[in-house]
Coordinates of C-alpha atoms in Angstrom, one line a residue:
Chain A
X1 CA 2.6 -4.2 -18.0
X2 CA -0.7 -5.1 -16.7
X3 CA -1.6 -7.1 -14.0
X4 CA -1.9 -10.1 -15.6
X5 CA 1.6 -10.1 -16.4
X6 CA 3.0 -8.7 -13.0
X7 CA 0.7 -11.7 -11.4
X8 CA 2.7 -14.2 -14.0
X9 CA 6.0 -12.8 -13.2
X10 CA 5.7 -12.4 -9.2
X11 CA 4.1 -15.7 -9.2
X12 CA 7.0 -17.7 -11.2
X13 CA 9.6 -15.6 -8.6
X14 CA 7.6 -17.2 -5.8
X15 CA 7.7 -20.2 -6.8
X16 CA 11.2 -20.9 -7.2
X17 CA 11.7 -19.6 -3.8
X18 CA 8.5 -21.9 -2.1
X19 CA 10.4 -24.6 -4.0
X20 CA 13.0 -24.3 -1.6
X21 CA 11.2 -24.0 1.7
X22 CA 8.8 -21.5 2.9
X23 CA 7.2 -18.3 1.2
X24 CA 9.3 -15.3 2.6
X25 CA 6.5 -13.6 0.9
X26 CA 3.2 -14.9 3.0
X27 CA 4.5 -15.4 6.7
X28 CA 2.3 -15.1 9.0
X29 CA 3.1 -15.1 13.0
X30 CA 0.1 -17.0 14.5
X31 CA 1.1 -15.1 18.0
X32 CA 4.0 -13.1 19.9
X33 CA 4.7 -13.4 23.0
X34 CA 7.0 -10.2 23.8
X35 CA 8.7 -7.9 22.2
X36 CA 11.5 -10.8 20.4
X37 CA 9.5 -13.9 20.5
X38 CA 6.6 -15.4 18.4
X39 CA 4.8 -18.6 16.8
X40 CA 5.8 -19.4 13.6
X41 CA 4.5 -22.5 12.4
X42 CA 3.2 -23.6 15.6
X43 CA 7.1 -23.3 16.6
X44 CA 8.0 -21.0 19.0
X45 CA 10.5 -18.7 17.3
X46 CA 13.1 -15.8 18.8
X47 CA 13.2 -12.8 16.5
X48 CA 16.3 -11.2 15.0
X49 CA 14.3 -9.7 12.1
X50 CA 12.3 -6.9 13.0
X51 CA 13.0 -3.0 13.6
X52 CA 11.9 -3.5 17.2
X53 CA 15.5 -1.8 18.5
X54 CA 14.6 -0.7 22.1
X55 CA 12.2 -3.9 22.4
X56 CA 9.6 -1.3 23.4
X57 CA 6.7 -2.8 21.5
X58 CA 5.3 -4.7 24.7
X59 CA 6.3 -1.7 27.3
X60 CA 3.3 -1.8 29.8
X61 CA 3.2 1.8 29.9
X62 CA 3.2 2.5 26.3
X63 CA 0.9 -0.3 25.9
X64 CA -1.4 0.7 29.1
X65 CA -1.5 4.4 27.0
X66 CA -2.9 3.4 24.0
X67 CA -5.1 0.6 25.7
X68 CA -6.9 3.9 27.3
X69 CA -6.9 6.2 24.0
X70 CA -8.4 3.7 22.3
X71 CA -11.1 3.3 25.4
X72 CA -11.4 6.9 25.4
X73 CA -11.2 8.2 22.1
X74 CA -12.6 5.5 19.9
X75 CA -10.9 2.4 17.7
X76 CA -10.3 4.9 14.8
X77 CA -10.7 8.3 14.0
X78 CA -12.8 8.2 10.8
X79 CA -11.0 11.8 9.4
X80 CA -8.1 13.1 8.2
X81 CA -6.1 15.7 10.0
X82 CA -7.6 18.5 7.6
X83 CA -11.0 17.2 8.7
X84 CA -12.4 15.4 11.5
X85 CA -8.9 13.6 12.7
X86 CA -7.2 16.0 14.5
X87 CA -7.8 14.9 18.0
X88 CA -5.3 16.3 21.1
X89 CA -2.8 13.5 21.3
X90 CA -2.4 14.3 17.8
X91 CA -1.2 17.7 18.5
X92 CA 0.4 16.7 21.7
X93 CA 2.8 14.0 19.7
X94 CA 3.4 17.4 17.7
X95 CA 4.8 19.2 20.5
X96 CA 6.2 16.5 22.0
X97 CA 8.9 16.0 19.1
X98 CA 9.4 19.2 18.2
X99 CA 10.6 19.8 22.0
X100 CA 12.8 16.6 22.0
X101 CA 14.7 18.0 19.0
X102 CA 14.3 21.1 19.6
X103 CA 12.7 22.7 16.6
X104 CA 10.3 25.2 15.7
X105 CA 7.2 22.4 14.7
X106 CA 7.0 18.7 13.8
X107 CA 4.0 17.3 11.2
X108 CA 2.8 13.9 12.6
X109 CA 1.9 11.6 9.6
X110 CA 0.0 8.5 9.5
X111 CA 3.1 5.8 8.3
X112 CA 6.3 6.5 8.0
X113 CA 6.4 6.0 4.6
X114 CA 3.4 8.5 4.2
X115 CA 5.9 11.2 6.1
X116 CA 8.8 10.8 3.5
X117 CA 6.2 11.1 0.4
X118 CA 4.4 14.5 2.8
X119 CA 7.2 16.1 3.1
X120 CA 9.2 15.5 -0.3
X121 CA 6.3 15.9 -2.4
X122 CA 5.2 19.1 -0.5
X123 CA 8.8 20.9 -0.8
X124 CA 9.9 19.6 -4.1
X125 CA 8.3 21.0 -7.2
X126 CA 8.8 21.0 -10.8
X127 CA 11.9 23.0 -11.8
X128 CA 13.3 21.9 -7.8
X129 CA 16.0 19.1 -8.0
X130 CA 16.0 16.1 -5.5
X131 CA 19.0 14.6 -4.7
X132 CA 19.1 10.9 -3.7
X133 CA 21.6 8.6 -2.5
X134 CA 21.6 5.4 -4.9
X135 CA 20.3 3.2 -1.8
X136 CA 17.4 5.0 -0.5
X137 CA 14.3 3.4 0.4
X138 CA 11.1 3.0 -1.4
X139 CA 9.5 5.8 -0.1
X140 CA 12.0 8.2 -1.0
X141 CA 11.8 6.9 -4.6
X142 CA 7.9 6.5 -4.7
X143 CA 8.3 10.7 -2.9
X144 CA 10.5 11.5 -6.0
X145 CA 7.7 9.9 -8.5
X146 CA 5.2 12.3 -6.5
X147 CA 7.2 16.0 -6.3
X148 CA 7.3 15.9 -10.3
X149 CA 11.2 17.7 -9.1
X150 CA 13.7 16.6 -11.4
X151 CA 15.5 13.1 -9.0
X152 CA 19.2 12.4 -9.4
X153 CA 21.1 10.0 -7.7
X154 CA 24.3 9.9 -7.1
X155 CA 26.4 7.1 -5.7
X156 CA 25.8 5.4 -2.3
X157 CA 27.2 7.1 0.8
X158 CA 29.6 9.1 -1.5
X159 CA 29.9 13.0 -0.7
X160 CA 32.2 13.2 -4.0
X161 CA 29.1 11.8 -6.5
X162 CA 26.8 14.2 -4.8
X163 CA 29.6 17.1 -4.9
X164 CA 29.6 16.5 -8.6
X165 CA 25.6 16.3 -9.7
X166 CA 25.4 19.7 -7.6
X167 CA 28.3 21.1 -9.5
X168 CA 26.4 20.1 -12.6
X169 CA 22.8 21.9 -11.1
X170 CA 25.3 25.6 -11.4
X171 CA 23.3 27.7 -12.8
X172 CA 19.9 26.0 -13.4
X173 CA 17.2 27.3 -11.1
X174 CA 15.2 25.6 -8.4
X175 CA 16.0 24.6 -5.2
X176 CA 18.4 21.7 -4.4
X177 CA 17.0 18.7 -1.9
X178 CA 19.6 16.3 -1.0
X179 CA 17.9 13.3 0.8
X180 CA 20.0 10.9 2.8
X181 CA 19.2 7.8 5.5
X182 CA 20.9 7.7 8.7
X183 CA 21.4 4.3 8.8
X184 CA 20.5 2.3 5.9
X185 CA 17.9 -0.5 6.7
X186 CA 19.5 -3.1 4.3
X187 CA 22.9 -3.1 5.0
X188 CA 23.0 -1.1 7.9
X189 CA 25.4 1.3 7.2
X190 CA 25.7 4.9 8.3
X191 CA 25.2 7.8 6.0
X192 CA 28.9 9.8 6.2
X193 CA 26.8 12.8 7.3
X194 CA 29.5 14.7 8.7
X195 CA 30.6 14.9 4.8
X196 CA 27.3 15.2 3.0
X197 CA 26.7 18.2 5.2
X198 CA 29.9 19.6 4.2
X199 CA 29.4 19.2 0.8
X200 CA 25.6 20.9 1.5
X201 CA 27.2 23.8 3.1
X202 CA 30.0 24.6 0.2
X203 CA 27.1 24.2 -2.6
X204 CA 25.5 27.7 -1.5
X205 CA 21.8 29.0 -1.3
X206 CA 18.8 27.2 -1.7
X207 CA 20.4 23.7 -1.0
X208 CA 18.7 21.7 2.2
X209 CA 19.3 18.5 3.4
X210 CA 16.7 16.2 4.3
X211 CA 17.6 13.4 6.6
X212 CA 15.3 10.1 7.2
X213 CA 16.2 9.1 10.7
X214 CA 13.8 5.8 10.3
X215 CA 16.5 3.3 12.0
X216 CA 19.0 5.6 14.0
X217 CA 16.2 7.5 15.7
X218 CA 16.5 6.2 19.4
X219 CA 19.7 4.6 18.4
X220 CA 22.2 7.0 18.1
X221 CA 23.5 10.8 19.4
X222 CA 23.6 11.0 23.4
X223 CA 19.9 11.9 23.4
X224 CA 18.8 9.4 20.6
X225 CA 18.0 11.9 18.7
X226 CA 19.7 9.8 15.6
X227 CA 23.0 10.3 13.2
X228 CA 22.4 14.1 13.0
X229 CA 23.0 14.4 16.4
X230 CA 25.9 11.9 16.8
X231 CA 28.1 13.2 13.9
X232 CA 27.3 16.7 15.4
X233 CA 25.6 18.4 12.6
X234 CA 21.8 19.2 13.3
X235 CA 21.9 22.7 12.6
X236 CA 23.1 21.5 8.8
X237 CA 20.3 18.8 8.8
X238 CA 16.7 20.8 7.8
X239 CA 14.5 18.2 7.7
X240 CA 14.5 15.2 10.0
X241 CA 12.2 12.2 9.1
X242 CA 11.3 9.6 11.4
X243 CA 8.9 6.8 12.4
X244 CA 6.7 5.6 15.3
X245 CA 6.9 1.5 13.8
X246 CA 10.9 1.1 14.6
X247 CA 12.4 2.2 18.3
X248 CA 9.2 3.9 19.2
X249 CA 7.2 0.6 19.0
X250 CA 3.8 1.9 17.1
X251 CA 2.7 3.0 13.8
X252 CA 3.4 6.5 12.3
X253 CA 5.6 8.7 10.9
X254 CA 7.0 12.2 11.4
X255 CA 8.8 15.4 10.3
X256 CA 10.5 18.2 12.1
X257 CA 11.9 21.1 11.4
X258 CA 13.4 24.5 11.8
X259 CA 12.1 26.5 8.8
X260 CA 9.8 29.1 8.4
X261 CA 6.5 28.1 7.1
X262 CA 7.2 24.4 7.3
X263 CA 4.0 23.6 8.9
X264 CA 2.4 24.8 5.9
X265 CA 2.9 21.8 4.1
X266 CA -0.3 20.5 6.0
X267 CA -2.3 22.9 3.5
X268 CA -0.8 21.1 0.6
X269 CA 0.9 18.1 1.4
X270 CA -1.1 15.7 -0.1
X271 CA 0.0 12.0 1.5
X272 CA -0.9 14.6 5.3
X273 CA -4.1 15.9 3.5
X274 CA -6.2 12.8 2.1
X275 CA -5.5 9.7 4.3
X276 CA -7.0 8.9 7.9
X277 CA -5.3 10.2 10.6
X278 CA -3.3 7.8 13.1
X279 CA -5.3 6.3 15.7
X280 CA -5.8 7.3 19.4
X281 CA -4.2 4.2 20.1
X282 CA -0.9 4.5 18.2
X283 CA -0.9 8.5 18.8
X284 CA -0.8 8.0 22.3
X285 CA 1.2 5.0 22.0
X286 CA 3.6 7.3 20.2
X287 CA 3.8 9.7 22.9
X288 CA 4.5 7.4 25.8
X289 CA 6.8 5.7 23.2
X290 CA 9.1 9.3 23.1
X291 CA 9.0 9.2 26.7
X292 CA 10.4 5.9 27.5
X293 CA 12.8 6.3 24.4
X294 CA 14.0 9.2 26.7
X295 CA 13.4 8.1 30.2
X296 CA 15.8 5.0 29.7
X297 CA 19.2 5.7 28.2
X298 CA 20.1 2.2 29.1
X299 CA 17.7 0.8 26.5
X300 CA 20.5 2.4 23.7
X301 CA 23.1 0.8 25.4
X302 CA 21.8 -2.6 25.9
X303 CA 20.8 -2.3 22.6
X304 CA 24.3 -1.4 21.0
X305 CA 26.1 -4.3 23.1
X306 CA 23.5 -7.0 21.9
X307 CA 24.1 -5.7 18.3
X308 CA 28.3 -5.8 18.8
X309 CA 27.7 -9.5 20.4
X310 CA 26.0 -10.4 17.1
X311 CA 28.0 -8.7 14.7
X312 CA 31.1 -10.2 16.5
X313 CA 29.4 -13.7 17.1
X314 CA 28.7 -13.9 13.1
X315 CA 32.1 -12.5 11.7
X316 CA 34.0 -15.2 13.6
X317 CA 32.1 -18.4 12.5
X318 CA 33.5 -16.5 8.8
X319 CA 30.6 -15.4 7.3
X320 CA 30.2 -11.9 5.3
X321 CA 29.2 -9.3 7.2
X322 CA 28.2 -5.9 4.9
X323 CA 29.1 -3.0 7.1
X324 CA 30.4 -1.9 10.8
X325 CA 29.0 -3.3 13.9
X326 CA 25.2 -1.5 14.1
X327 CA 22.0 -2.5 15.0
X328 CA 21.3 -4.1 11.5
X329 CA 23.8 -6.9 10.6
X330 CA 23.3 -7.8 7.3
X331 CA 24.8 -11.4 6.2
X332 CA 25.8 -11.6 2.3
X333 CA 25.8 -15.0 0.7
X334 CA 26.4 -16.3 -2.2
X335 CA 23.3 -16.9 -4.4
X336 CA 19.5 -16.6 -3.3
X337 CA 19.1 -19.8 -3.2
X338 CA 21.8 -19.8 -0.3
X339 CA 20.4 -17.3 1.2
X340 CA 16.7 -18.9 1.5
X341 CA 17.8 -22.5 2.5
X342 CA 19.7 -20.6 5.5
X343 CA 16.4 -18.5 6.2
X344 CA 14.5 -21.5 6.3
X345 CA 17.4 -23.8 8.5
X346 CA 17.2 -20.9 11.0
X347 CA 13.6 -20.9 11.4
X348 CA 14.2 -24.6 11.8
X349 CA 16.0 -23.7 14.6
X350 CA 14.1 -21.0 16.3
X351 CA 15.3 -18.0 14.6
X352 CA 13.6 -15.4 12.4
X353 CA 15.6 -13.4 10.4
X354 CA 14.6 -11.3 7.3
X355 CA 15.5 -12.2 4.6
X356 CA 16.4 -9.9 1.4
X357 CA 16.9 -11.2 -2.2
X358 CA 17.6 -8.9 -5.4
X359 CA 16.7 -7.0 -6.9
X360 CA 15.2 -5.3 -4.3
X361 CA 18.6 -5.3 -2.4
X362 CA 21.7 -2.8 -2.9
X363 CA 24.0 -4.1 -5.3
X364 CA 21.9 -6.6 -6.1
X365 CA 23.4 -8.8 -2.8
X366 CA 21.7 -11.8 -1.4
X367 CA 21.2 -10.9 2.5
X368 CA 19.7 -12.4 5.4
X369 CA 19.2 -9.2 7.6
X370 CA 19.6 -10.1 11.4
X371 CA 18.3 -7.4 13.5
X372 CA 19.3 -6.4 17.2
X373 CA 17.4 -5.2 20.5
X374 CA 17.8 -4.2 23.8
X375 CA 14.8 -6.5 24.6
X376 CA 17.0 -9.6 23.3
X377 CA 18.0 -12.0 26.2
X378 CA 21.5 -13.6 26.2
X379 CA 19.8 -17.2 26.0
X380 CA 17.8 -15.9 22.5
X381 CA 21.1 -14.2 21.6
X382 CA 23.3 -17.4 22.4
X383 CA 20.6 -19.4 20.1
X384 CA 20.9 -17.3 17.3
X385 CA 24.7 -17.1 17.3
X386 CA 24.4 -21.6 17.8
X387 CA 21.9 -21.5 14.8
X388 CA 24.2 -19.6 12.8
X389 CA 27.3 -21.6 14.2
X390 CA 25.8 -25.1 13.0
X391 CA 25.0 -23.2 9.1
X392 CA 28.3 -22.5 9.3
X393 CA 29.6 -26.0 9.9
X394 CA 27.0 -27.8 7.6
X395 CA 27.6 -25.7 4.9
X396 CA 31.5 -25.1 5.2
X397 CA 31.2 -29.7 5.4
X398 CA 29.1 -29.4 2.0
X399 CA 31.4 -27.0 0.1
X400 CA 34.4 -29.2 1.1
X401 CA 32.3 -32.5 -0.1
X402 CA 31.5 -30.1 -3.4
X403 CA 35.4 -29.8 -3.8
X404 CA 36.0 -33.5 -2.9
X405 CA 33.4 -35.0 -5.4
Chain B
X1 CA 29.1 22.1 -42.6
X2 CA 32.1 21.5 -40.7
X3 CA 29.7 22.1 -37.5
X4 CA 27.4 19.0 -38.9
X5 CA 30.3 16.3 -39.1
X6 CA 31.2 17.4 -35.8
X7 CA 27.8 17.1 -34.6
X8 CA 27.8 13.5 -35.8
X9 CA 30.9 12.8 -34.9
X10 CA 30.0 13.6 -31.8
X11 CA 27.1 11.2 -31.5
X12 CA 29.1 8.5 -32.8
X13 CA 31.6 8.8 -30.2
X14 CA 28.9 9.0 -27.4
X15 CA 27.2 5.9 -29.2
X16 CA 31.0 3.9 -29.2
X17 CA 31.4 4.9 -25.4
X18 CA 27.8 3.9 -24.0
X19 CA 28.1 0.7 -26.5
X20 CA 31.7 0.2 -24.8
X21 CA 30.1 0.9 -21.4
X22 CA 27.0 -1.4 -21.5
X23 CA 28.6 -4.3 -23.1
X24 CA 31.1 -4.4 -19.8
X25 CA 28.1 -5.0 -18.0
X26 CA 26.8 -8.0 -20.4
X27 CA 29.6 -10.0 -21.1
X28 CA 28.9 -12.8 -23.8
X29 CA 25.7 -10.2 -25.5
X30 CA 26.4 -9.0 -28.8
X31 CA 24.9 -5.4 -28.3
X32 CA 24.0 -2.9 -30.9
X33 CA 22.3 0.6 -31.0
X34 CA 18.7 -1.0 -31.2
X35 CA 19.5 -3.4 -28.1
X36 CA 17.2 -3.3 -25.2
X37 CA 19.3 -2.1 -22.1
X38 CA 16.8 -4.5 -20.6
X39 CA 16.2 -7.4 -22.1
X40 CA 18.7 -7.9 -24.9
X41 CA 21.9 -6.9 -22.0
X42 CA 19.9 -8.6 -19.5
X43 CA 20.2 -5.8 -16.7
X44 CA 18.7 -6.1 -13.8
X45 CA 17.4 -3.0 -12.2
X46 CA 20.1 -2.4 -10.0
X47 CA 22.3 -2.9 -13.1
X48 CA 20.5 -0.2 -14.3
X49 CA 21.3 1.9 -12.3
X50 CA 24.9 1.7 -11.5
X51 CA 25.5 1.5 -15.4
X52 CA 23.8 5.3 -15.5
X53 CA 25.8 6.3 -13.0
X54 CA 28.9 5.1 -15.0
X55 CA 27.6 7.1 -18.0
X56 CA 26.8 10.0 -16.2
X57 CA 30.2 10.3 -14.7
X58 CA 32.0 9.4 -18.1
X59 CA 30.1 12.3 -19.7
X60 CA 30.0 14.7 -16.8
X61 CA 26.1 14.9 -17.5
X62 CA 23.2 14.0 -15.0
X63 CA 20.4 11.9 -15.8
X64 CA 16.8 13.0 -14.0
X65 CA 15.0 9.7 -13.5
X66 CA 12.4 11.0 -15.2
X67 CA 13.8 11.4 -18.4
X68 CA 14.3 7.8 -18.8
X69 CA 10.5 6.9 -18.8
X70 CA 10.1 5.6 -22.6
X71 CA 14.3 4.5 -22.8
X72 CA 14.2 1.1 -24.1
X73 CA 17.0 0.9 -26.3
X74 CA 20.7 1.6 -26.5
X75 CA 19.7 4.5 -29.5
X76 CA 16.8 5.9 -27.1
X77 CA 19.3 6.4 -23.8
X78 CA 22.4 7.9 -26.1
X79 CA 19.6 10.0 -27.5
X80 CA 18.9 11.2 -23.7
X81 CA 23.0 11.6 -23.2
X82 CA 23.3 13.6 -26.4
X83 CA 20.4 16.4 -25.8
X84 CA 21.7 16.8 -21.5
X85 CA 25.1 17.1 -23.1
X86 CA 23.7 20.2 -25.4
X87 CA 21.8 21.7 -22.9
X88 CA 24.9 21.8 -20.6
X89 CA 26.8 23.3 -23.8

């Protein structure tokens, strides 16, 4: 399909959703004003949809940081960190996660989406087998697409599906990658890690376990160090991905382990190889970002009560909610169509939630996506939880006038 | 000879079972072997997916991604099913 006939077919989806309010597709926030509030439409707007879970995107210190790399070390870097765009912060950021989880080296990358294709593509080959639960993330997939390693999936959040594609790998050569999320950004749900690593364990040599940490990073385990560390098996886990753009507040992306030779993959990793390197800004954003992540524990908590307020709040005015009480509370409606009037009535209101429509969603649900963080005041959360109370009565009062009529 | 009408039979029963297996998913299509999975079952891609994981679990085979590039039809994807079964043999 070329692009004339993507164009055509993107263009008719957007138009049945403008037709019932706003683009989701083209927002654009004309200002924030913290770390949960922004203009939207010239309306001032509190937001439940982003990945901002420690609320540390306006943290003076952080900020103050990067303010002075960027003073000191330029706007950009020009290079990429084979070249030119390797600077110290770069390396420092390095050192700096490989001591928080304690492993041999970390690789800094330049997105987050950039580490999962670095690191898949760079220890997955042709003959190797990657093995992917169903719901992973683009960047998984599009990291499959590049590793030319045979990718399987098997079912989502089911050690038993993955049990049985490795049983069927006996005897074929090439190493086994199994890649799981710690908690999934759609639905969030936790990975059964505990399980999976199990299951990793009993399948034998060559088998490593990959886990992106991209939401539970900062959000779970006693040190934050995400759902390897809370379910208690790190020394199982190989390969930890993470991000700067969710808890830590920045840009950037991440990988570290405990093999030998993984730094390596800088020499043929190609995603770490040919793109600029992270700015002095967001490196040294990313730095101050680990150490407030660390230096306040209370963030986590505050966090974690704001999301069971929310995930409480929802349930009882009777809507769907898709998984345990977590930092992402995803609402399942109906239809689309359902979904984006809602979108739109709560922007109405002064809320922004995501909004997530198939078929880019798991099973194909309709979701609006409300997101929680420790920066979220009771006032904004009291709002959302109003906003969300009058849906429920408008929409239960036009179901009943459906059944009337 | 024996081992050719077994090697048909074979294919015929993977072609029933995928047939059986697909047309769950598309109620109200009437689905033969040269139906688009796409188009003619009207699966989305999600669809798509969970229907090969139904197939690989009913044939105890596993489906690389990459060897569906090129699948369009109901014949092409049993074809797929029939050659992983034999190289599991």
């Amino acid at each position: 399909m070329g692009l004339k006939q993507k164009a055509h077919a993107a263009k008719q989806a957007f138009d049945a959703l403008k037709a019932l309010g706003r683009d989701p597709t083209s927002l654009t926030f004309d200002a924030m004003s913290g770390p949960t509030e922004g203009m939207l439409d010239r309306r001032r707007v509190a937001l439940f949809g982003t990945n901002n879970y420690l609320g540390l995107t306006f943290d003076p210190e952080i900020v103050g940081r990067g303010v002075r790399a960027m003073r000191d070390c330029g706007a950009g870097t020009t290079g990429s960190r084979i070249a030119n765009g390797t600077y110290a912060d770069h390396r420092g950021l390095e050192r700096d996660i490989a001591r928080f989880y304690d492993r041999r080296a970390a690789v800094v990358f330049s997105t987050g989406y950039s580490a999962n294709l670095g690191l898949l593509s760079a220890i997955a080959d042709d003959g190797d087998h990657l093995l992917i639960d169903g719901d992973s993330h683009a960047s998984i997939y599009d990291a499959c697409r590049l590793s030319h390693a045979d990718t399987v999936r098997f079912r989502h959040n089911d050690p038993d599906s993955l049990a049985r594609r490795l049983a069927r790998l006996k005897g074929s050569p090439g190493d086994r990658i199994i890649v799981v999320e710690g908690i999934y950004s759609m639905l969030g749900d936790l990975a059964p890690l505990k399980e999976i690593a199990a299951v990793k364990r009993e399948a034998g040599d060559n088998v490593y376990l990959v886990v992106d940490e991209a939401h539970s990073l900062g959000v779970l385990g006693d040190r934050g160090r995400g759902l390897c560390e809370a379910a208690g098996v790190e020394a199982d886990c190989d390969y930890v991905v993470g991000t700067f753009s969710k808890s830590i507040g920045t840009t950037g992306g991440f990988c570290v382990s405990d093999i030998a030779d993984f730094e390596m993959i800088r020499a043929f990793s190609r995603p770490y190889m040919f793109t600029a390197s992270m700015t002095p800004a967001a490196s040294a954003s990313a730095r101050a970002g680990f150490e407030r992540m660390q230096a306040l524990p209370a963030l986590r908590a505050a966090l974690w009560s704001t999301a069971r307020r929310l995930h409480a709040g929802i349930a009882a005015l009777g809507f769907a909610v898709a998984s345990a009480p977590s930092p992402v509370i995803a609402v399942v409606l109906d239809t689309p169509e359902q979904a984006v009037r809602m979108w739109n009535r709560l922007i109405d209101a002064g809320i922004y939630t995501n909004i997530a429509l198939p078929p880019a969603t798991p099973g194909g649900l309709s979701l609006l996506r409300v997101s929680a963080s420790a920066a979220h005041r009771p006032d904004q959360i009291e709002a959302a939880l109003g906003a969300f109370g009058a849906l429920a009565r408008d929409f239960a009062a036009s179901g009943r006038a459906a059944s009337a009529a | 000879m024996s081992g050719v009408c077994n090697a048909s039979g074979a294919a015929d029963a993977i072609n029933r079972r995928v047939l059986a297996l697909l047309s769950a998913r598309a109620p109200g299509a009437s689905l033969g072997m040269d139906s688009t999975i796409l188009a003619d079952a009207a699966l989305d891609s999600v669809s798509v997916m969970d229907f090969l994981l139904e197939v690989e679990d009913a044939f105890d085979v596993t489906v690389p991604l990459e060897r569906l590039a090129g699948v369009k039809t109901v014949r092409d994807f049993t074809a797929v099913v029939r050659a992983l079964q034999e190289d599991g043999a």
